[in-house]
Amino acid sequence: MLPKRDSQRQRHKSKASKSLSSQSPIGNVPLVELAVVLAVSISFYLIASVLDLNERWIDWSAQYEQYELDELPLGFGIIAVAFAWFSWRRWVVLNKTNSELSRIQTSLLVEIRQREKAEKIGADIRQKLEQNILVQKKRTERIQSIQEMGELLIFAQSKPEIFNIAIRYAQKIIPCSSGAIYESYDHSLKHIQGWGKLTNLDFEVTTDYVCWATRQGKSYRETPTPSGQSLCAHATGSQYIICVPILTPRGVWGVLHFRQGHSFAETEQTAKFDNIELESLAKTIADNIGLHIHSLFLKEQLTLESIRDPLTGILNRRGLLKLIQERDLLQNPDSHCSVLLLDIDYFKQLNDQFGHNTGDAALVSISELVAKLIRRQDIFCRYGGEEFLLMLINIDKSTALLRAESIRQFVEQHVLKIGSHQVDQLTVSIGVATYPEDADAYEELIQKADKALYRAKELGRNRVVDCAMAG
């Protein structure tokens, strides 16, 4: 705009210089003004001739000659001519000045209009820039929220923690009045956790309903229709809904549902959402939930594999130590805890005669038999090879010996059948030690039970031996 105004000023100056240069002055008086003076003089002369002013002048001057006023009429005439010329000259100058002022005023008005138009355009541009800056700021905040959510989900140790984190950030990332997380379970959707109106509300359809998002394997969005009929059971009344499947490598885990009473795009006037961006954000949240649910599943699987015996499915030695630490066992001298160390008799001969498959089947069978005879609070693990360890919680020495004898008899009476093979008289030897009367530490307690077990084998196997009897 500035170069345009400068060019207009230059044009105005050039026009003024041209108008001044078109005049041809004689000295300081233009030709037109000189012509006017001559015309006035001639007119005065003619009027004086017609009215015979010369004779009258002579008479008058003779009459008043005594006052020496001969030059007075001439002076009055010169003054009159000069006053007429001066008045006309002032009128011409004022007329030119008024014209120039009018032209300048018109130019200023045009320039003012142009400036107002430019300021309006500038204001519109500033407003759009401010809106774009606000939109970018909102997008940056959403990206930061997604990053923060992902960082927290990495350290989540349970599904409730995953859901709490996801719901907290979902409300910040996507403006909606309510929403929920549903788990797909036996051809139905089970309400897990929500916010807004769906905080404690179970999903209306609980059986034989599969969400459109899980059917299609992609996001499903529905807006209210004039008829009020909705395809999705989530959409009730005039509700805008978005359903996003929560996917894991094992398949569709569930649905992340968003619900709004009015259009999502109208929620934030300063930072509007389009459908593509909205679905992309919802999918990002759902993908994060699915990814960390599967990650948690893998962690649990690895944990189970690390603490459980892959053959029998019961705890291994690492799982035994973990449970002892978690329950703070063997820490209270006032409580009793008995350890039974079991070993299958003649297991090597069984492997050599029938093969390792039969030996593995024997291990599985023994673990299943013993598992039927123990309580939930008791700990049962495969200690190594053909040895099993049973820890009876809050059981004294006498009761532990009775339990050990019942287990020995139950195994002895059991006939193992593996395919075409039948193994008769599968027996076990058991060593017993009790905390705290036999030992006050885990390692010492195991050593006492193991010593009793070897004593049982030395005495002919298929028997229960107390560590106090082992010497």
Short mmCIF file of C-alpha atoms in Angstrom, two decimals:
data_model
loop_
_atom_site.label_atom_id
_atom_site.label_comp_id
_atom_site.label_asym_id
_atom_site.label_seq_id
_atom_site.Cartn_x
_atom_site.Cartn_y
_atom_site.Cartn_z
CA MET A 1 0.00 0.00 0.00
CA LEU A 2 2.86 2.44 0.71
CA PRO A 3 4.35 2.35 -2.83
CA LYS A 4 0.89 3.03 -4.26
CA ARG A 5 0.41 6.17 -2.14
CA ASP A 6 3.88 7.44 -3.06
CA SER A 7 3.09 7.06 -6.74
CA GLN A 8 -0.14 9.04 -6.28
CA ARG A 9 1.74 11.89 -4.60
CA GLN A 10 4.26 11.93 -7.46
CA ARG A 11 1.44 12.16 -10.01
CA HIS A 12 -0.13 15.08 -8.11
CA LYS A 13 3.20 16.93 -8.00
CA SER A 14 3.78 16.38 -11.73
CA LYS A 15 0.31 17.74 -12.56
CA ALA A 16 0.89 20.86 -10.45
CA SER A 17 4.25 21.49 -12.10
CA LYS A 18 2.69 21.14 -15.55
CA SER A 19 -0.06 23.66 -14.73
CA LEU A 20 2.50 26.17 -13.48
CA SER A 21 4.78 25.67 -16.45
CA SER A 22 1.90 26.28 -18.88
CA GLN A 23 1.73 29.91 -17.70
CA SER A 24 4.02 32.44 -19.49
CA PRO A 25 4.77 35.32 -17.07
CA ILE A 26 6.07 38.77 -18.02
CA GLY A 27 8.15 39.65 -15.07
CA ASN A 28 5.93 38.61 -12.20
CA VAL A 29 2.57 39.38 -13.93
CA PRO A 30 0.92 36.80 -16.17
CA LEU A 31 -0.38 37.84 -19.63
CA VAL A 32 -3.98 37.29 -18.62
CA GLU A 33 -3.72 39.67 -15.70
CA LEU A 34 -2.00 42.30 -17.93
CA ALA A 35 -4.76 41.94 -20.49
CA VAL A 36 -7.38 42.48 -17.81
CA VAL A 37 -5.64 45.68 -16.63
CA LEU A 38 -5.52 47.02 -20.22
CA ALA A 39 -9.15 46.14 -20.74
CA VAL A 40 -10.15 47.98 -17.58
CA SER A 41 -8.08 51.02 -18.59
CA ILE A 42 -9.60 51.11 -22.09
CA SER A 43 -13.05 50.70 -20.62
CA PHE A 44 -12.41 53.60 -18.27
CA TYR A 45 -11.21 55.70 -21.17
CA LEU A 46 -14.27 54.92 -23.27
CA ILE A 47 -16.62 55.65 -20.41
CA ALA A 48 -14.81 58.95 -19.79
CA SER A 49 -15.19 59.86 -23.47
CA VAL A 50 -18.87 59.03 -23.63
CA LEU A 51 -19.70 60.96 -20.50
CA ASP A 52 -17.41 63.89 -21.50
CA LEU A 53 -15.56 63.45 -18.28
CA ASN A 54 -12.53 65.33 -19.64
CA GLU A 55 -14.37 68.64 -19.90
CA ARG A 56 -15.92 68.10 -16.53
CA TRP A 57 -12.52 67.26 -15.14
CA ILE A 58 -11.10 70.53 -16.47
CA ASP A 59 -13.98 72.54 -15.04
CA TRP A 60 -13.72 70.82 -11.79
CA SER A 61 -9.95 71.13 -11.58
CA ALA A 62 -10.21 74.88 -12.50
CA GLN A 63 -12.78 75.32 -9.80
CA TYR A 64 -10.66 73.59 -7.23
CA GLU A 65 -7.31 74.61 -8.51
CA GLN A 66 -6.74 76.76 -5.51
CA TYR A 67 -6.60 73.61 -3.40
CA GLU A 68 -3.98 71.97 -5.66
CA LEU A 69 -6.10 68.96 -6.30
CA ASP A 70 -5.31 68.53 -9.99
CA GLU A 71 -3.88 65.05 -9.46
CA LEU A 72 -6.72 63.80 -7.25
CA PRO A 73 -9.05 62.44 -9.96
CA LEU A 74 -6.09 60.73 -11.64
CA GLY A 75 -5.05 59.22 -8.34
CA PHE A 76 -8.58 58.00 -7.71
CA GLY A 77 -8.63 56.44 -11.14
CA ILE A 78 -5.31 54.68 -10.61
CA ILE A 79 -6.42 53.49 -7.20
CA ALA A 80 -9.68 52.22 -8.68
CA VAL A 81 -7.85 50.35 -11.45
CA ALA A 82 -5.32 48.92 -8.99
CA PHE A 83 -8.05 47.85 -6.58
CA ALA A 84 -9.98 46.19 -9.40
CA TRP A 85 -6.85 44.34 -10.57
CA PHE A 86 -5.93 43.33 -7.04
CA SER A 87 -9.44 42.08 -6.32
CA TRP A 88 -9.53 40.06 -9.51
CA ARG A 89 -6.06 38.69 -8.80
CA ARG A 90 -7.09 37.57 -5.31
CA TRP A 91 -10.20 35.96 -6.74
CA VAL A 92 -8.15 33.97 -9.25
CA VAL A 93 -5.67 32.86 -6.58
CA LEU A 94 -8.44 31.86 -4.20
CA ASN A 95 -10.26 30.00 -6.94
CA LYS A 96 -7.09 28.08 -7.84
CA THR A 97 -6.42 27.38 -4.16
CA ASN A 98 -9.98 26.13 -3.65
CA SER A 99 -9.63 23.88 -6.70
CA GLU A 100 -6.33 22.51 -5.44
CA LEU A 101 -7.77 21.98 -1.97
CA SER A 102 -10.80 20.22 -3.45
CA ARG A 103 -8.50 17.99 -5.50
CA ILE A 104 -6.34 17.23 -2.45
CA GLN A 105 -9.44 16.52 -0.37
CA THR A 106 -10.73 14.11 -3.00
CA SER A 107 -7.33 12.40 -3.11
CA LEU A 108 -7.23 12.15 0.67
CA LEU A 109 -10.73 10.66 0.77
CA VAL A 110 -9.70 8.05 -1.80
CA GLU A 111 -6.55 7.33 0.15
CA ILE A 112 -8.53 7.06 3.41
CA ARG A 113 -10.95 4.62 1.80
CA GLN A 114 -8.06 2.56 0.48
CA ARG A 115 -6.38 2.61 3.88
CA GLU A 116 -9.62 1.56 5.62
CA LYS A 117 -9.99 -1.26 3.11
CA ALA A 118 -6.38 -2.27 3.64
CA GLU A 119 -6.84 -2.16 7.44
CA LYS A 120 -9.96 -4.32 7.16
CA ILE A 121 -8.09 -6.82 5.02
CA GLY A 122 -5.21 -6.72 7.50
CA ALA A 123 -7.62 -7.29 10.42
CA ASP A 124 -9.14 -10.29 8.61
CA ILE A 125 -5.68 -11.67 7.94
CA ARG A 126 -4.68 -11.16 11.58
CA GLN A 127 -7.85 -12.89 12.76
CA LYS A 128 -7.21 -15.85 10.47
CA LEU A 129 -3.60 -16.00 11.59
CA GLU A 130 -4.67 -15.94 15.24
CA GLN A 131 -7.17 -18.73 14.56
CA ASN A 132 -4.52 -20.77 12.73
CA ILE A 133 -2.07 -20.20 15.59
CA LEU A 134 -4.72 -21.33 18.07
CA VAL A 135 -5.51 -24.41 15.97
CA GLN A 136 -1.81 -25.27 15.76
CA LYS A 137 -1.48 -24.72 19.51
CA LYS A 138 -4.40 -27.07 20.16
CA ARG A 139 -2.90 -29.67 17.83
CA THR A 140 0.45 -29.36 19.57
CA GLU A 141 -1.25 -29.82 22.94
CA ARG A 142 -3.07 -32.91 21.63
CA ILE A 143 0.19 -34.35 20.28
CA GLN A 144 1.87 -33.71 23.63
CA SER A 145 -1.06 -35.36 25.43
CA ILE A 146 -0.77 -38.41 23.17
CA GLN A 147 2.97 -38.60 23.90
CA GLU A 148 2.39 -38.26 27.63
CA MET A 149 -0.30 -40.96 27.49
CA GLY A 150 2.04 -43.31 25.64
CA GLU A 151 4.86 -42.70 28.12
CA LEU A 152 2.58 -43.45 31.08
CA LEU A 153 1.07 -46.52 29.42
CA ILE A 154 4.54 -48.02 29.01
CA PHE A 155 4.84 -48.30 32.80
CA ALA A 156 1.25 -49.44 33.46
CA GLN A 157 1.26 -52.72 35.36
CA SER A 158 -2.42 -53.68 35.11
CA LYS A 159 -5.45 -53.23 32.89
CA PRO A 160 -7.20 -50.84 35.32
CA GLU A 161 -4.13 -48.58 35.17
CA ILE A 162 -4.22 -48.69 31.35
CA PHE A 163 -7.91 -47.77 31.32
CA ASN A 164 -7.50 -44.94 33.86
CA ILE A 165 -4.65 -43.38 31.86
CA ALA A 166 -6.45 -43.78 28.52
CA ILE A 167 -9.72 -42.27 29.77
CA ARG A 168 -7.95 -39.37 31.47
CA TYR A 169 -6.15 -38.35 28.29
CA ALA A 170 -9.04 -39.21 25.94
CA GLN A 171 -11.07 -36.44 27.58
CA LYS A 172 -8.22 -33.96 26.96
CA ILE A 173 -7.52 -35.04 23.38
CA ILE A 174 -11.10 -35.34 22.10
CA PRO A 175 -13.77 -32.99 23.47
CA CYS A 176 -16.79 -35.14 24.21
CA SER A 177 -19.43 -35.28 26.91
CA SER A 178 -19.13 -38.98 27.67
CA GLY A 179 -17.50 -42.20 26.56
CA ALA A 180 -16.50 -45.67 27.67
CA ILE A 181 -14.30 -48.67 27.05
CA TYR A 182 -16.06 -51.95 26.27
CA GLU A 183 -14.56 -55.42 26.14
CA SER A 184 -15.77 -57.83 23.50
CA TYR A 185 -16.78 -60.98 25.35
CA ASP A 186 -18.82 -63.92 24.04
CA HIS A 187 -20.61 -61.99 21.27
CA SER A 188 -21.44 -59.10 23.58
CA LEU A 189 -19.91 -55.89 24.84
CA LYS A 190 -19.03 -55.65 28.51
CA HIS A 191 -18.77 -52.18 30.04
CA ILE A 192 -15.32 -51.80 31.62
CA GLN A 193 -14.88 -48.12 32.48
CA GLY A 194 -16.24 -44.78 31.26
CA TRP A 195 -16.67 -41.08 31.92
CA GLY A 196 -19.49 -38.56 31.78
CA LYS A 197 -22.91 -40.22 31.58
CA LEU A 198 -21.25 -43.56 30.93
CA THR A 199 -19.16 -43.57 34.11
CA ASN A 200 -21.10 -46.32 35.86
CA LEU A 201 -23.61 -47.21 33.17
CA ASP A 202 -23.50 -50.66 31.63
CA PHE A 203 -24.00 -50.88 27.91
CA GLU A 204 -27.67 -51.25 27.06
CA VAL A 205 -27.16 -54.28 24.80
CA THR A 206 -25.34 -56.95 26.78
CA THR A 207 -25.96 -60.11 24.74
CA ASP A 208 -25.80 -61.07 21.06
CA TYR A 209 -24.69 -57.65 19.91
CA VAL A 210 -21.54 -56.98 17.93
CA CYS A 211 -20.62 -53.31 17.47
CA TRP A 212 -20.27 -52.06 13.90
CA ALA A 213 -16.68 -51.12 14.69
CA THR A 214 -15.88 -54.73 15.60
CA ARG A 215 -17.82 -56.06 12.60
CA GLN A 216 -15.98 -53.88 10.11
CA GLY A 217 -12.67 -53.78 11.95
CA LYS A 218 -12.50 -50.00 11.57
CA SER A 219 -13.94 -46.79 13.03
CA TYR A 220 -17.68 -46.26 12.83
CA ARG A 221 -19.31 -42.83 13.11
CA GLU A 222 -23.03 -42.06 13.24
CA THR A 223 -24.93 -38.78 13.37
CA PRO A 224 -28.57 -38.30 14.41
CA THR A 225 -31.21 -38.69 11.71
CA PRO A 226 -34.56 -36.86 11.51
CA SER A 227 -36.37 -40.16 11.98
CA GLY A 228 -34.36 -40.89 15.11
CA GLN A 229 -33.54 -44.44 13.98
CA SER A 230 -29.94 -45.46 14.60
CA LEU A 231 -27.99 -48.43 13.29
CA CYS A 232 -25.67 -48.52 16.27
CA ALA A 233 -27.07 -49.45 19.64
CA HIS A 234 -24.68 -46.94 21.21
CA ALA A 235 -26.48 -44.02 19.53
CA THR A 236 -29.46 -43.05 21.65
CA GLY A 237 -31.61 -40.05 20.73
CA SER A 238 -29.77 -37.09 19.22
CA GLN A 239 -26.32 -38.41 19.96
CA TYR A 240 -23.23 -38.13 17.80
CA ILE A 241 -21.18 -41.28 18.33
CA ILE A 242 -17.80 -42.66 17.30
CA CYS A 243 -16.88 -46.31 17.89
CA VAL A 244 -13.27 -47.38 17.37
CA PRO A 245 -12.15 -51.02 17.62
CA ILE A 246 -9.37 -51.77 20.10
CA LEU A 247 -7.15 -54.09 18.08
CA THR A 248 -4.44 -56.44 19.28
CA PRO A 249 -2.39 -59.04 17.38
CA ARG A 250 -4.81 -61.62 18.76
CA GLY A 251 -7.83 -59.85 17.24
CA VAL A 252 -10.43 -57.29 18.34
CA TRP A 253 -10.20 -56.87 22.10
CA GLY A 254 -13.01 -54.36 22.50
CA VAL A 255 -14.41 -50.94 21.56
CA LEU A 256 -13.51 -47.37 22.51
CA HIS A 257 -16.74 -45.35 22.37
CA PHE A 258 -17.21 -41.55 22.25
CA ARG A 259 -20.61 -39.87 22.62
CA GLN A 260 -21.56 -36.22 22.20
CA GLY A 261 -24.89 -34.38 22.40
CA HIS A 262 -23.97 -32.12 19.46
CA SER A 263 -21.53 -32.23 16.58
CA PHE A 264 -17.92 -32.86 17.57
CA ALA A 265 -16.88 -30.12 15.10
CA GLU A 266 -18.97 -27.57 17.03
CA THR A 267 -17.45 -28.40 20.40
CA GLU A 268 -14.56 -25.95 20.03
CA GLN A 269 -15.38 -22.99 17.81
CA THR A 270 -11.81 -21.75 17.90
CA ALA A 271 -10.27 -25.08 16.88
CA LYS A 272 -12.71 -27.07 14.78
CA PHE A 273 -12.27 -30.75 14.08
CA ASP A 274 -12.86 -32.39 10.77
CA ASN A 275 -14.05 -35.98 10.60
CA ILE A 276 -10.74 -37.32 9.34
CA GLU A 277 -8.74 -35.69 12.14
CA LEU A 278 -11.31 -36.76 14.74
CA GLU A 279 -11.28 -40.40 13.68
CA SER A 280 -7.48 -40.33 13.46
CA LEU A 281 -7.20 -39.11 17.07
CA ALA A 282 -9.73 -41.68 18.29
CA LYS A 283 -7.88 -44.44 16.43
CA THR A 284 -4.56 -43.31 17.94
CA ILE A 285 -5.99 -43.61 21.45
CA ALA A 286 -7.57 -47.01 20.70
CA ASP A 287 -4.33 -48.29 19.13
CA ASN A 288 -2.38 -47.22 22.24
CA ILE A 289 -4.85 -49.09 24.45
CA GLY A 290 -4.67 -52.21 22.27
CA LEU A 291 -0.89 -52.10 22.05
CA HIS A 292 -0.38 -51.87 25.81
CA ILE A 293 -3.09 -54.43 26.60
CA HIS A 294 -1.24 -56.87 24.37
CA SER A 295 2.09 -55.81 25.90
CA LEU A 296 0.66 -56.47 29.36
CA PHE A 297 -0.60 -59.85 28.15
CA LEU A 298 2.88 -60.72 26.89
CA LYS A 299 4.42 -59.62 30.19
CA GLU A 300 1.97 -61.80 32.09
CA GLN A 301 2.70 -64.70 29.78
CA LEU A 302 6.44 -64.24 30.24
CA THR A 303 5.97 -64.00 33.99
CA LEU A 304 3.90 -67.17 34.02
CA GLU A 305 6.40 -68.95 31.85
CA SER A 306 9.21 -67.84 34.13
CA ILE A 307 7.50 -69.03 37.33
CA ARG A 308 5.62 -72.10 36.04
CA ASP A 309 6.82 -75.47 34.87
CA PRO A 310 5.95 -75.87 31.16
CA LEU A 311 5.31 -79.62 31.49
CA THR A 312 3.06 -79.84 34.54
CA GLY A 313 1.76 -76.26 34.62
CA ILE A 314 2.47 -75.88 38.34
CA LEU A 315 4.98 -73.45 39.87
CA ASN A 316 8.69 -73.94 39.39
CA ARG A 317 11.42 -73.06 41.91
CA ARG A 318 11.42 -69.39 40.88
CA GLY A 319 7.65 -69.17 41.34
CA LEU A 320 7.99 -70.75 44.77
CA LEU A 321 10.50 -68.13 45.90
CA LYS A 322 8.36 -65.33 44.49
CA LEU A 323 5.28 -66.45 46.43
CA ILE A 324 7.28 -66.87 49.63
CA GLN A 325 8.55 -63.28 49.27
CA GLU A 326 5.14 -61.85 48.35
CA ARG A 327 3.38 -63.55 51.29
CA ASP A 328 6.25 -62.90 53.74
CA LEU A 329 6.32 -66.56 54.67
CA LEU A 330 8.94 -67.89 57.06
CA GLN A 331 9.11 -64.44 58.70
CA ASN A 332 6.87 -65.01 61.73
CA PRO A 333 8.20 -67.52 64.30
CA ASP A 334 4.72 -67.81 65.83
CA SER A 335 3.30 -69.35 62.64
CA HIS A 336 3.95 -72.90 61.43
CA CYS A 337 4.83 -73.83 57.88
CA SER A 338 5.72 -77.37 56.80
CA VAL A 339 7.67 -78.39 53.73
CA LEU A 340 7.10 -81.74 51.99
CA LEU A 341 9.74 -82.76 49.48
CA LEU A 342 8.44 -85.55 47.17
CA ASP A 343 10.44 -87.73 44.81
CA ILE A 344 9.09 -90.38 42.39
CA ASP A 345 10.60 -93.75 43.15
CA TYR A 346 12.60 -95.52 40.44
CA PHE A 347 11.87 -92.77 37.94
CA LYS A 348 15.01 -93.48 35.89
CA GLN A 349 13.94 -97.10 35.40
CA LEU A 350 10.51 -95.87 34.28
CA ASN A 351 12.12 -93.67 31.63
CA ASP A 352 14.43 -96.46 30.46
CA GLN A 353 11.64 -99.05 30.25
CA PHE A 354 8.80 -97.00 28.72
CA GLY A 355 10.53 -93.92 27.32
CA HIS A 356 10.64 -90.28 28.22
CA ASN A 357 7.04 -89.67 27.09
CA THR A 358 5.85 -92.09 29.75
CA GLY A 359 8.11 -90.42 32.28
CA ASP A 360 6.66 -87.00 31.40
CA ALA A 361 3.16 -88.42 31.72
CA ALA A 362 4.06 -89.76 35.15
CA LEU A 363 5.21 -86.30 36.24
CA VAL A 364 1.98 -84.74 35.00
CA SER A 365 -0.10 -87.43 36.69
CA ILE A 366 1.65 -87.00 40.06
CA SER A 367 1.22 -83.22 39.90
CA GLU A 368 -2.49 -83.61 39.18
CA LEU A 369 -2.99 -86.11 41.99
CA VAL A 370 -1.24 -83.97 44.59
CA ALA A 371 -3.03 -80.82 43.41
CA LYS A 372 -6.35 -82.47 44.27
CA LEU A 373 -5.28 -83.06 47.87
CA ILE A 374 -4.01 -79.59 48.84
CA ARG A 375 -5.71 -76.36 49.83
CA ARG A 376 -5.71 -73.08 47.91
CA GLN A 377 -3.33 -71.39 50.31
CA ASP A 378 -0.79 -74.20 50.02
CA ILE A 379 2.08 -73.90 47.55
CA PHE A 380 2.92 -76.74 45.18
CA CYS A 381 5.81 -76.66 42.74
CA ARG A 382 8.07 -78.84 40.67
CA TYR A 383 11.38 -78.47 42.46
CA GLY A 384 13.51 -80.15 39.81
CA GLY A 385 13.62 -83.38 37.78
CA GLU A 386 11.24 -85.86 39.43
CA GLU A 387 11.12 -83.89 42.69
CA PHE A 388 8.12 -81.87 43.90
CA LEU A 389 7.88 -79.47 46.83
CA LEU A 390 4.69 -78.89 48.79
CA MET A 391 4.55 -76.07 51.34
CA LEU A 392 1.64 -76.40 53.77
CA ILE A 393 0.74 -73.01 55.26
CA ASN A 394 -0.12 -72.88 59.00
CA ILE A 395 0.38 -76.63 59.40
CA ASP A 396 2.35 -78.06 62.34
CA LYS A 397 4.65 -81.12 62.27
CA SER A 398 2.10 -83.77 63.27
CA THR A 399 -0.53 -82.60 60.78
CA ALA A 400 2.09 -82.31 58.05
CA LEU A 401 3.16 -85.93 58.58
CA LEU A 402 -0.45 -87.08 58.34
CA ARG A 403 -0.93 -85.11 55.09
CA ALA A 404 2.27 -86.55 53.67
CA GLU A 405 1.18 -90.10 54.48
CA SER A 406 -2.23 -89.57 52.84
CA ILE A 407 -0.52 -88.27 49.70
CA ARG A 408 1.85 -91.26 49.63
CA GLN A 409 -1.03 -93.71 49.95
CA PHE A 410 -3.13 -91.93 47.32
CA VAL A 411 -0.29 -92.07 44.78
CA GLU A 412 0.43 -95.73 45.61
CA GLN A 413 -3.17 -96.70 44.96
CA HIS A 414 -3.27 -94.88 41.64
CA VAL A 415 -2.68 -96.81 38.39
CA LEU A 416 -1.03 -94.78 35.63
CA LYS A 417 -2.26 -95.51 32.11
CA ILE A 418 -0.45 -94.00 29.15
CA GLY A 419 -1.74 -95.21 25.80
CA SER A 420 -1.16 -98.96 25.66
CA HIS A 421 1.17 -98.86 28.68
CA GLN A 422 -0.01 -99.43 32.24
CA VAL A 423 2.28 -98.49 35.11
CA ASP A 424 1.43 -100.17 38.39
CA GLN A 425 2.61 -99.25 41.87
CA LEU A 426 3.92 -95.78 41.09
CA THR A 427 5.14 -94.60 44.48
CA VAL A 428 6.78 -91.56 46.04
CA SER A 429 9.14 -90.89 48.93
CA ILE A 430 8.53 -87.83 51.09
CA GLY A 431 10.75 -85.85 53.45
CA VAL A 432 9.12 -83.46 55.95
CA ALA A 433 10.51 -80.39 57.76
CA THR A 434 8.62 -77.74 59.71
CA TYR A 435 9.27 -74.04 60.35
CA PRO A 436 10.32 -72.83 62.88
CA GLU A 437 11.02 -75.92 65.04
CA ASP A 438 13.31 -77.60 62.45
CA ALA A 439 14.79 -74.48 60.84
CA ASP A 440 14.25 -70.73 60.87
CA ALA A 441 15.42 -69.99 57.31
CA TYR A 442 14.22 -71.13 53.88
CA GLU A 443 17.51 -72.70 52.71
CA GLU A 444 18.00 -74.60 55.94
CA LEU A 445 14.40 -75.81 55.89
CA ILE A 446 14.81 -77.17 52.36
CA GLN A 447 18.07 -78.88 53.33
CA LYS A 448 16.35 -80.59 56.28
CA ALA A 449 13.48 -81.82 54.09
CA ASP A 450 15.92 -82.98 51.41
CA LYS A 451 17.94 -84.89 54.03
CA ALA A 452 14.76 -86.57 55.23
CA LEU A 453 13.90 -87.49 51.62
CA TYR A 454 17.25 -89.20 51.09
CA ARG A 455 16.76 -91.04 54.37
CA ALA A 456 13.39 -92.31 53.08
CA LYS A 457 15.11 -93.65 49.95
CA GLU A 458 17.79 -95.30 52.04
CA LEU A 459 15.10 -97.02 54.10
CA GLY A 460 13.55 -98.59 51.00
CA ARG A 461 11.49 -95.78 49.36
CA ASN A 462 7.68 -95.35 49.34
CA ARG A 463 7.64 -93.88 52.83
CA VAL A 464 7.45 -90.57 54.77
CA VAL A 465 10.38 -89.51 56.92
CA ASP A 466 10.55 -86.62 59.39
CA CYS A 467 13.77 -84.61 59.30
CA ALA A 468 14.08 -85.15 63.04
CA MET A 469 14.31 -88.90 62.35
CA ALA A 470 16.93 -88.43 59.60
CA GLY A 471 19.63 -87.40 62.06
#
